[in-house]
């Protein structure tokens, strides 16, 4: 006869709560990281764009 594992309801609820907390933290970190990367991408684009405009104006002067 196969043995069944029995879990206490309180332990299962705690485990589910802990897993939900990990999931929430992971989603929060992913959102913050994506926002940071988007911000850096925009800043980098701004810098490169400004340098490209400066280079183009110098080329036009030649």
PDB file of C-alpha atoms in Angstrom:
ATOM      1  CA  UNK A   1       0.000   0.000   0.000  1.00  0.00           C
ATOM      2  CA  UNK A   2       1.424   3.384  -1.012  1.00  0.00           C
ATOM      3  CA  UNK A   3       2.064   5.881   1.738  1.00  0.00           C
ATOM      4  CA  UNK A   4       0.475   9.312   1.383  1.00  0.00           C
ATOM      5  CA  UNK A   5       2.257  12.443   2.504  1.00  0.00           C
ATOM      6  CA  UNK A   6       0.098  14.508   4.763  1.00  0.00           C
ATOM      7  CA  UNK A   7       0.654  18.211   5.196  1.00  0.00           C
ATOM      8  CA  UNK A   8      -0.859  20.286   7.899  1.00  0.00           C
ATOM      9  CA  UNK A   9      -3.114  23.021   6.584  1.00  0.00           C
ATOM     10  CA  UNK A  10      -1.275  25.738   8.524  1.00  0.00           C
ATOM     11  CA  UNK A  11       2.060  24.690   7.039  1.00  0.00           C
ATOM     12  CA  UNK A  12       0.631  24.701   3.520  1.00  0.00           C
ATOM     13  CA  UNK A  13      -0.853  28.171   3.996  1.00  0.00           C
ATOM     14  CA  UNK A  14       2.493  29.467   5.302  1.00  0.00           C
ATOM     15  CA  UNK A  15       4.313  27.906   2.346  1.00  0.00           C
ATOM     16  CA  UNK A  16       1.838  29.439  -0.117  1.00  0.00           C
ATOM     17  CA  UNK A  17       2.187  32.830   1.588  1.00  0.00           C
ATOM     18  CA  UNK A  18       5.995  32.596   1.454  1.00  0.00           C
ATOM     19  CA  UNK A  19       5.924  31.598  -2.218  1.00  0.00           C
ATOM     20  CA  UNK A  20       3.567  34.479  -3.016  1.00  0.00           C
ATOM     21  CA  UNK A  21       5.966  36.848  -1.240  1.00  0.00           C
ATOM     22  CA  UNK A  22       8.865  35.557  -3.337  1.00  0.00           C
ATOM     23  CA  UNK A  23       6.788  35.972  -6.491  1.00  0.00           C
ATOM     24  CA  UNK A  24       5.814  39.527  -5.514  1.00  0.00           C
ATOM     25  CA  UNK A  25       9.443  40.429  -4.751  1.00  0.00           C
ATOM     26  CA  UNK A  26      10.572  38.953  -8.069  1.00  0.00           C
ATOM     27  CA  UNK A  27       7.951  40.930  -9.985  1.00  0.00           C
ATOM     28  CA  UNK A  28       8.940  44.121  -8.135  1.00  0.00           C
ATOM     29  CA  UNK A  29      12.631  43.608  -8.957  1.00  0.00           C
ATOM     30  CA  UNK A  30      11.830  42.852 -12.611  1.00  0.00           C
ATOM     31  CA  UNK A  31       9.729  46.015 -12.886  1.00  0.00           C
ATOM     32  CA  UNK A  32      12.395  48.180 -11.227  1.00  0.00           C
ATOM     33  CA  UNK A  33      15.154  46.663 -13.360  1.00  0.00           C
ATOM     34  CA  UNK A  34      13.180  47.215 -16.559  1.00  0.00           C
ATOM     35  CA  UNK A  35      12.496  50.830 -15.587  1.00  0.00           C
ATOM     36  CA  UNK A  36      16.178  51.376 -14.836  1.00  0.00           C
ATOM     37  CA  UNK A  37      17.216  49.862 -18.169  1.00  0.00           C
ATOM     38  CA  UNK A  38      14.667  51.977 -20.046  1.00  0.00           C
ATOM     39  CA  UNK A  39      15.958  55.088 -18.292  1.00  0.00           C
ATOM     40  CA  UNK A  40      19.570  54.225 -19.121  1.00  0.00           C
ATOM     41  CA  UNK A  41      18.625  53.440 -22.715  1.00  0.00           C
ATOM     42  CA  UNK A  42      16.977  56.861 -23.077  1.00  0.00           C
ATOM     43  CA  UNK A  43      19.964  58.586 -21.483  1.00  0.00           C
ATOM     44  CA  UNK A  44      22.376  56.752 -23.776  1.00  0.00           C
ATOM     45  CA  UNK A  45      20.257  57.618 -26.820  1.00  0.00           C
ATOM     46  CA  UNK A  46      20.255  61.265 -25.766  1.00  0.00           C
ATOM     47  CA  UNK A  47      24.042  61.321 -25.435  1.00  0.00           C
ATOM     48  CA  UNK A  48      24.649  59.546 -28.738  1.00  0.00           C
ATOM     49  CA  UNK A  49      22.089  61.714 -30.509  1.00  0.00           C
ATOM     50  CA  UNK A  50      23.739  64.890 -29.232  1.00  0.00           C
ATOM     51  CA  UNK A  51      27.173  63.678 -30.298  1.00  0.00           C
ATOM     52  CA  UNK A  52      25.852  62.645 -33.717  1.00  0.00           C
ATOM     53  CA  UNK A  53      24.345  66.111 -34.246  1.00  0.00           C
ATOM     54  CA  UNK A  54      27.643  67.734 -33.264  1.00  0.00           C
ATOM     55  CA  UNK A  55      29.555  65.471 -35.656  1.00  0.00           C
ATOM     56  CA  UNK A  56      27.103  66.236 -38.476  1.00  0.00           C
ATOM     57  CA  UNK A  57      27.434  69.988 -37.946  1.00  0.00           C
ATOM     58  CA  UNK A  58      31.226  69.710 -38.044  1.00  0.00           C
ATOM     59  CA  UNK A  59      31.041  67.644 -41.233  1.00  0.00           C
ATOM     60  CA  UNK A  60      28.748  70.254 -42.790  1.00  0.00           C
ATOM     61  CA  UNK A  61      31.291  72.979 -42.004  1.00  0.00           C
ATOM     62  CA  UNK A  62      33.986  71.090 -43.901  1.00  0.00           C
TER      63      UNK A  62
END
